[in-house]
Amino acid sequence: MRLAILGGGGFRVPLVYRALLDDHAEGRVTHVTLHDLDAGRLHAIARVLAEQADGVPDAPEVEVTTDLDEALVKADFVFVAIRVHGLDGRALDERLALEEGVLGQETVGAGGISYGLRTVPVANRIARRVAEISPQAWVINFTNPAGLVTEAMSHHLGDRVIGICDSPVGLGRRVARVLGVDPRDATLDYVGLNHLGWVRGIQAGGRDRLPELLADGEALASFEEGRLFGATWLRAIGAVPNEYLHYYYYNREAVAAARAAAQTRGTFLLQQQQRFYEETANGGGSALALWDRTRLERETTYMAENREAAGAGERSSCDLESGGYERVAIDLMRAISQDRQATLILNVRNRGALPGLDDDAVVEVPCRVGSDGAQILPLDPIPEHGLGLVTSVKAVERSTIEAATTGSRSAALRALSIHPLVDSVAVAGRLLDAYQRNIPQLGYLGS
Ligand code: G6P
Ligand code: MN
């Protein structure tokens, strides 16, 4: 089986490759084609993969290319993990928003809109190209903002594009562990949009164990989301939110922490990644060892400002090992290609599953996956406390896609203005001007 990875020079590609190396079953991926616009990054990552494959006799073959069609033409699966305008773009999204006093995070708030506005045109082109030259391929989208980008691509690819994120799996794993349940024996009742969802039940041993967790203050204080949100708030909503909801529920604190920080997450990663790619290109040492040290530092500092604002302390050591991101992708691919039924939380079109959202709205929910793709499992409606937020943010995503697809500046202004974390149309207008002045990829919006 052949896998193409777009954004193949990206830092997380070795995670995927490591999971492929562990897979010796029949029907596994035997060829990987890495595609990237930047040949230097491709070669750096190819060096890491070569070290990973060292001594593994059936290691998947790796090719690299800067030609999109070449990557797509024979692919059975296409992973899309691109970052339009790189981490420079991410740092700009953050800085310009913070200068206006609002959040610039890459998926939540104004930053996510700016990132979506420059990513959707590229994602649309990729989706059209897949539909033309590789219509048999399944597309798995990792590109953030993942829900919005998946929805844009679904206009061209229908249900053959599926979006993934590791945050619901991570949350489910933590909740199960606190309850003393093996995550594989637990069924998570999770609902929402990407980076905007809630665990509102966890079935294990024939009953829902969430009420027991919510009643236990000590247990709540022992894991990441419990500490981020606090027992009082979790009890008030009767659910455990995805960690990204910290940006909504504690917005004032999150913005203050981001403004007080010496540098934004984007700037930190920009510098960290520049060092990694430069040293890998020039250095004679182990590219894999350098990659692993860099990865660990990235994991350790993940959401550090939010944790600090909440007094939540350090990340737990079991969250520093990866296993979420690439596991979901590999499990999904295997379930489709070998019709191995699996239950996974995925970004797919709603198709009547959740009232309050139309059929084409991409939502993040538990699905049953087999050779015919992903089917949403029966689920309860979105809880009332979250419904307004979900429909507001979906309207933001729709306006962003409209702007990116038609070039309408007015739709872009609408997206920014109606976002629950942008508190003034005047702020939205100034911010859009600033984004357009600083980000050449937004030139298509006109003035
Ligand atoms: C989580 C999110 C991803 C995000 C990743 C890395 O896993 O679900 O969407 O890309 O964190 O965040 P970072 O700040 O390290 O780029
Ligand atoms: Mn994610």
Tab-separated table of C-alpha atoms in Angstrom, residues 69-324:
chain	number	residue	atom	x	y	z
A	69	ASP	CA	1.173	15.134	-8.992
A	70	GLU	CA	4.036	12.697	-8.649
A	71	ALA	CA	3.207	12.278	-4.961
A	72	LEU	CA	-0.507	11.823	-5.584
A	73	VAL	CA	-0.656	9.685	-8.650
A	74	LYS	CA	-0.262	6.209	-7.164
A	75	ALA	CA	-1.308	6.965	-3.593
A	76	ASP	CA	-3.885	4.843	-1.780
A	77	PHE	CA	-3.862	7.264	1.167
A	78	VAL	CA	-2.854	10.901	1.289
A	79	PHE	CA	-1.980	12.545	4.600
A	80	VAL	CA	-2.266	16.314	4.427
A	81	ALA	CA	-0.138	17.970	7.087
A	82	ILE	CA	0.847	21.293	5.569
A	83	ARG	CA	1.586	24.665	7.157
A	84	VAL	CA	1.016	27.515	4.734
A	85	HIS	CA	3.519	30.354	5.445
A	86	GLY	CA	5.209	28.125	8.016
A	87	LEU	CA	5.809	29.061	11.606
A	88	ASP	CA	6.564	32.640	10.546
A	89	GLY	CA	2.893	32.852	9.667
A	90	ARG	CA	1.869	31.330	12.996
A	91	ALA	CA	3.998	33.859	14.900
A	92	LEU	CA	2.426	36.730	12.937
A	93	ASP	CA	-1.104	35.433	13.573
A	94	GLU	CA	-0.364	35.480	17.281
A	95	ARG	CA	1.552	38.741	17.558
A	96	LEU	CA	-0.878	40.877	15.559
A	97	ALA	CA	-3.874	39.542	17.482
A	98	LEU	CA	-2.199	40.082	20.850
A	99	GLU	CA	-1.380	43.669	19.838
A	100	GLU	CA	-5.161	44.132	19.556
A	101	GLY	CA	-5.636	42.416	22.912
A	102	VAL	CA	-7.237	39.262	21.506
A	103	LEU	CA	-6.089	35.681	21.215
A	104	GLY	CA	-4.003	34.680	18.187
A	105	GLN	CA	-3.784	30.928	18.780
A	106	GLU	CA	-3.368	28.844	15.611
A	107	THR	CA	-6.795	27.214	15.842
A	108	VAL	CA	-8.835	29.207	18.361
A	109	GLY	CA	-9.797	32.850	17.894
A	110	ALA	CA	-8.511	35.405	15.403
A	111	GLY	CA	-5.266	33.500	14.756
A	112	GLY	CA	-7.187	30.447	13.575
A	113	ILE	CA	-9.166	32.589	11.136
A	114	SER	CA	-6.040	34.146	9.643
A	115	TYR	CA	-4.445	30.704	9.410
A	116	GLY	CA	-7.608	29.297	7.827
A	117	LEU	CA	-7.771	32.166	5.317
A	118	ARG	CA	-4.332	31.358	3.949
A	119	THR	CA	-4.663	27.571	4.214
A	120	VAL	CA	-8.067	26.925	2.622
A	121	PRO	CA	-7.094	28.121	-0.890
A	122	VAL	CA	-4.146	25.697	-0.844
A	123	ALA	CA	-6.232	22.871	0.666
A	124	ASN	CA	-8.862	23.456	-2.043
A	125	ARG	CA	-6.215	23.146	-4.775
A	126	ILE	CA	-4.881	19.925	-3.247
A	127	ALA	CA	-8.383	18.463	-2.884
A	128	ARG	CA	-9.226	19.291	-6.515
A	129	ARG	CA	-5.996	17.695	-7.668
A	130	VAL	CA	-6.661	14.514	-5.671
A	131	ALA	CA	-10.186	14.342	-7.121
A	132	GLU	CA	-8.744	14.686	-10.625
A	133	ILE	CA	-5.774	12.375	-10.619
A	134	SER	CA	-6.281	10.032	-7.657
A	135	PRO	CA	-10.027	9.795	-7.052
A	136	GLN	CA	-9.616	6.372	-5.438
A	137	ALA	CA	-7.404	7.769	-2.669
A	138	TRP	CA	-8.546	8.478	0.876
A	139	VAL	CA	-7.409	11.789	2.296
A	140	ILE	CA	-6.608	12.126	5.981
A	141	ASN	CA	-6.298	15.743	7.001
A	142	PHE	CA	-4.084	16.760	9.921
A	143	THR	CA	-3.738	20.370	8.797
A	144	ASN	CA	-4.947	22.935	11.313
A	145	PRO	CA	-7.429	24.429	11.844
A	146	ALA	CA	-8.371	20.811	11.195
A	147	GLY	CA	-12.185	20.990	11.297
A	148	LEU	CA	-12.401	24.007	9.037
A	149	VAL	CA	-9.812	22.703	6.551
A	150	THR	CA	-11.514	19.282	6.427
A	151	GLU	CA	-14.862	20.930	5.750
A	152	ALA	CA	-13.376	22.984	2.890
A	153	MET	CA	-11.815	19.859	1.360
A	154	SER	CA	-15.059	17.908	1.716
A	155	HIS	CA	-16.609	20.254	-0.860
A	156	HIS	CA	-14.338	18.563	-3.410
A	157	LEU	CA	-13.851	15.105	-1.916
A	158	GLY	CA	-17.101	14.380	-0.084
A	159	ASP	CA	-16.662	11.734	2.600
A	160	ARG	CA	-13.290	10.625	1.214
A	161	VAL	CA	-11.613	13.263	3.350
A	162	ILE	CA	-11.501	12.637	7.086
A	163	GLY	CA	-9.956	15.024	9.604
A	164	ILE	CA	-8.039	13.873	12.646
A	165	CYS	CA	-6.762	15.313	15.884
A	166	ASP	CA	-5.096	13.653	18.811
A	167	SER	CA	-6.568	15.815	21.555
A	168	PRO	CA	-9.792	13.806	22.161
A	169	VAL	CA	-7.757	10.580	22.357
A	170	GLY	CA	-5.325	12.149	24.809
A	171	LEU	CA	-8.190	13.402	26.939
A	172	GLY	CA	-9.926	10.007	26.836
A	173	ARG	CA	-6.712	8.256	27.812
A	174	ARG	CA	-6.178	10.565	30.792
A	175	VAL	CA	-9.752	10.233	32.019
A	176	ALA	CA	-9.647	6.432	31.715
A	177	ARG	CA	-6.348	6.206	33.574
A	178	VAL	CA	-7.619	8.306	36.475
A	179	LEU	CA	-10.569	5.938	36.748
A	180	GLY	CA	-8.228	2.946	36.733
A	181	VAL	CA	-9.689	1.727	33.445
A	182	ASP	CA	-7.667	0.493	30.470
A	183	PRO	CA	-8.374	3.100	27.737
A	184	ARG	CA	-8.977	0.219	25.308
A	185	ASP	CA	-11.873	-0.997	27.460
A	186	ALA	CA	-13.543	2.413	27.682
A	187	THR	CA	-15.991	4.040	25.280
A	188	LEU	CA	-15.869	7.777	25.229
A	189	ASP	CA	-18.991	9.854	24.717
A	190	TYR	CA	-17.327	12.862	23.072
A	191	VAL	CA	-19.046	15.554	21.016
A	192	GLY	CA	-18.235	18.888	19.389
A	193	LEU	CA	-16.054	20.476	16.748
A	194	ASN	CA	-12.289	20.148	16.440
A	195	HIS	CA	-10.621	21.735	19.487
A	196	LEU	CA	-14.093	22.488	20.821
A	197	GLY	CA	-15.598	19.376	22.342
A	198	TRP	CA	-16.549	17.697	25.601
A	199	VAL	CA	-16.349	14.269	27.198
A	200	ARG	CA	-19.744	13.862	28.744
A	201	GLY	CA	-19.588	10.171	29.553
A	202	ILE	CA	-17.168	7.257	29.717
A	203	GLN	CA	-18.617	3.774	29.518
A	204	ALA	CA	-16.587	1.031	31.158
A	205	GLY	CA	-17.719	-2.202	32.781
A	206	GLY	CA	-21.310	-1.593	31.657
A	207	ARG	CA	-21.819	1.822	33.263
A	208	ASP	CA	-20.967	5.497	32.927
A	209	ARG	CA	-17.995	6.298	35.141
A	210	LEU	CA	-17.946	10.080	34.615
A	211	PRO	CA	-20.229	10.965	37.566
A	212	GLU	CA	-17.838	9.140	39.884
A	213	LEU	CA	-14.881	11.108	38.482
A	214	LEU	CA	-16.687	14.447	38.791
A	215	ALA	CA	-17.504	13.701	42.425
A	216	ASP	CA	-13.877	12.974	43.322
A	217	GLY	CA	-11.902	16.185	43.871
A	218	GLU	CA	-8.606	14.413	44.312
A	219	ALA	CA	-9.037	12.477	41.083
A	220	LEU	CA	-9.930	15.692	39.232
A	221	ALA	CA	-6.808	17.397	40.519
A	222	SER	CA	-4.650	14.552	39.224
A	223	PHE	CA	-4.910	15.089	35.460
A	224	GLU	CA	-4.385	17.878	32.980
A	225	GLU	CA	-7.938	18.953	32.128
A	226	GLY	CA	-9.059	18.579	35.737
A	227	ARG	CA	-6.363	21.029	36.804
A	228	LEU	CA	-6.851	23.403	33.858
A	229	PHE	CA	-10.574	23.879	34.422
A	230	GLY	CA	-10.994	23.161	38.138
A	231	ALA	CA	-13.523	20.869	39.842
A	232	THR	CA	-16.128	23.596	40.350
A	233	TRP	CA	-16.412	24.349	36.641
A	234	LEU	CA	-16.369	20.701	35.550
A	235	ARG	CA	-19.202	19.972	37.984
A	236	ALA	CA	-21.142	22.991	36.750
A	237	ILE	CA	-21.186	21.660	33.189
A	238	GLY	CA	-21.147	17.945	34.079
A	239	ALA	CA	-18.499	17.257	31.441
A	240	VAL	CA	-14.749	17.394	30.838
A	241	PRO	CA	-13.870	19.844	28.047
A	242	ASN	CA	-11.116	19.492	25.492
A	243	GLU	CA	-8.048	21.414	26.698
A	244	TYR	CA	-8.519	24.014	23.922
A	245	LEU	CA	-11.684	25.203	25.666
A	246	HIS	CA	-9.396	26.799	28.218
A	247	TYR	CA	-9.005	29.612	25.669
A	248	TYR	CA	-12.786	30.218	25.856
A	249	TYR	CA	-13.623	29.541	29.487
A	250	TYR	CA	-10.610	31.447	30.811
A	251	ASN	CA	-10.090	33.796	27.915
A	252	ARG	CA	-9.063	36.823	29.954
A	253	GLU	CA	-6.431	34.821	31.815
A	254	ALA	CA	-5.218	33.088	28.654
A	255	VAL	CA	-4.803	36.396	26.792
A	256	ALA	CA	-3.065	37.982	29.788
A	257	ALA	CA	-0.684	35.010	30.040
A	258	ALA	CA	0.065	35.123	26.309
A	259	ARG	CA	0.757	38.871	26.470
A	260	ALA	CA	2.994	38.499	29.514
A	261	ALA	CA	5.038	35.667	28.017
A	262	ALA	CA	8.530	36.454	26.717
A	263	GLN	CA	7.591	34.998	23.343
A	264	THR	CA	4.588	33.390	21.696
A	265	ARG	CA	4.335	29.655	21.040
A	266	GLY	CA	4.829	30.326	17.327
A	267	THR	CA	8.030	32.308	17.895
A	268	PHE	CA	9.386	29.671	20.258
A	269	LEU	CA	8.678	26.901	17.736
A	270	LEU	CA	10.003	28.973	14.842
A	271	GLN	CA	13.381	29.312	16.553
A	272	GLN	CA	13.406	25.755	17.834
A	273	GLN	CA	12.575	24.287	14.447
A	274	GLN	CA	15.035	26.519	12.586
A	275	ARG	CA	17.789	25.151	14.796
A	276	PHE	CA	16.658	21.581	14.185
A	277	TYR	CA	16.517	21.879	10.375
A	278	GLU	CA	19.814	23.790	10.167
A	279	GLU	CA	21.683	21.370	12.382
A	280	THR	CA	20.229	18.387	10.550
A	281	ALA	CA	21.330	19.818	7.208
A	282	ASN	CA	24.850	20.691	8.360
A	283	GLY	CA	25.656	18.517	11.329
A	284	GLY	CA	27.303	15.129	11.238
A	285	GLY	CA	25.664	13.764	14.409
A	286	SER	CA	22.533	11.659	14.731
A	287	ALA	CA	19.559	13.384	13.102
A	288	LEU	CA	17.228	11.032	14.960
A	289	ALA	CA	18.672	11.869	18.390
A	290	LEU	CA	18.408	15.589	17.646
A	291	TRP	CA	14.848	15.139	16.397
A	292	ASP	CA	13.870	13.257	19.547
A	293	ARG	CA	15.353	15.881	21.888
A	294	THR	CA	13.558	18.605	19.941
A	295	ARG	CA	10.280	16.663	20.066
A	296	LEU	CA	10.519	16.180	23.810
A	297	GLU	CA	11.156	19.880	24.375
A	298	ARG	CA	8.132	20.687	22.194
A	299	GLU	CA	5.915	18.279	24.134
A	300	THR	CA	7.121	19.516	27.519
A	301	THR	CA	6.305	23.141	26.717
A	302	TYR	CA	2.935	22.422	25.031
A	303	MET	CA	0.201	24.780	26.365
A	304	ALA	CA	2.602	25.937	29.070
A	305	GLU	CA	1.003	29.389	29.354
A	306	ASN	CA	-2.453	27.925	29.918
A	307	ARG	CA	-1.130	25.570	32.553
A	308	GLU	CA	0.677	28.429	34.235
A	309	ALA	CA	-2.403	30.675	34.150
A	310	ALA	CA	-4.427	27.891	35.782
A	311	GLY	CA	-1.691	26.942	38.265
A	312	ALA	CA	-1.883	23.468	36.740
A	313	GLY	CA	1.830	22.657	37.000
A	314	GLU	CA	3.876	20.483	34.676
A	315	ARG	CA	2.584	17.981	32.135
A	316	SER	CA	2.433	14.418	33.305
A	317	SER	CA	5.239	12.208	31.984
A	318	CYS	CA	2.791	9.850	30.224
A	319	ASP	CA	1.619	12.774	28.078
A	320	LEU	CA	5.136	13.446	26.817
A	321	GLU	CA	5.337	10.241	24.838
A	322	SER	CA	3.519	10.642	21.599
A	323	GLY	CA	1.215	7.917	20.382
A	324	GLY	CA	-1.956	9.889	19.842
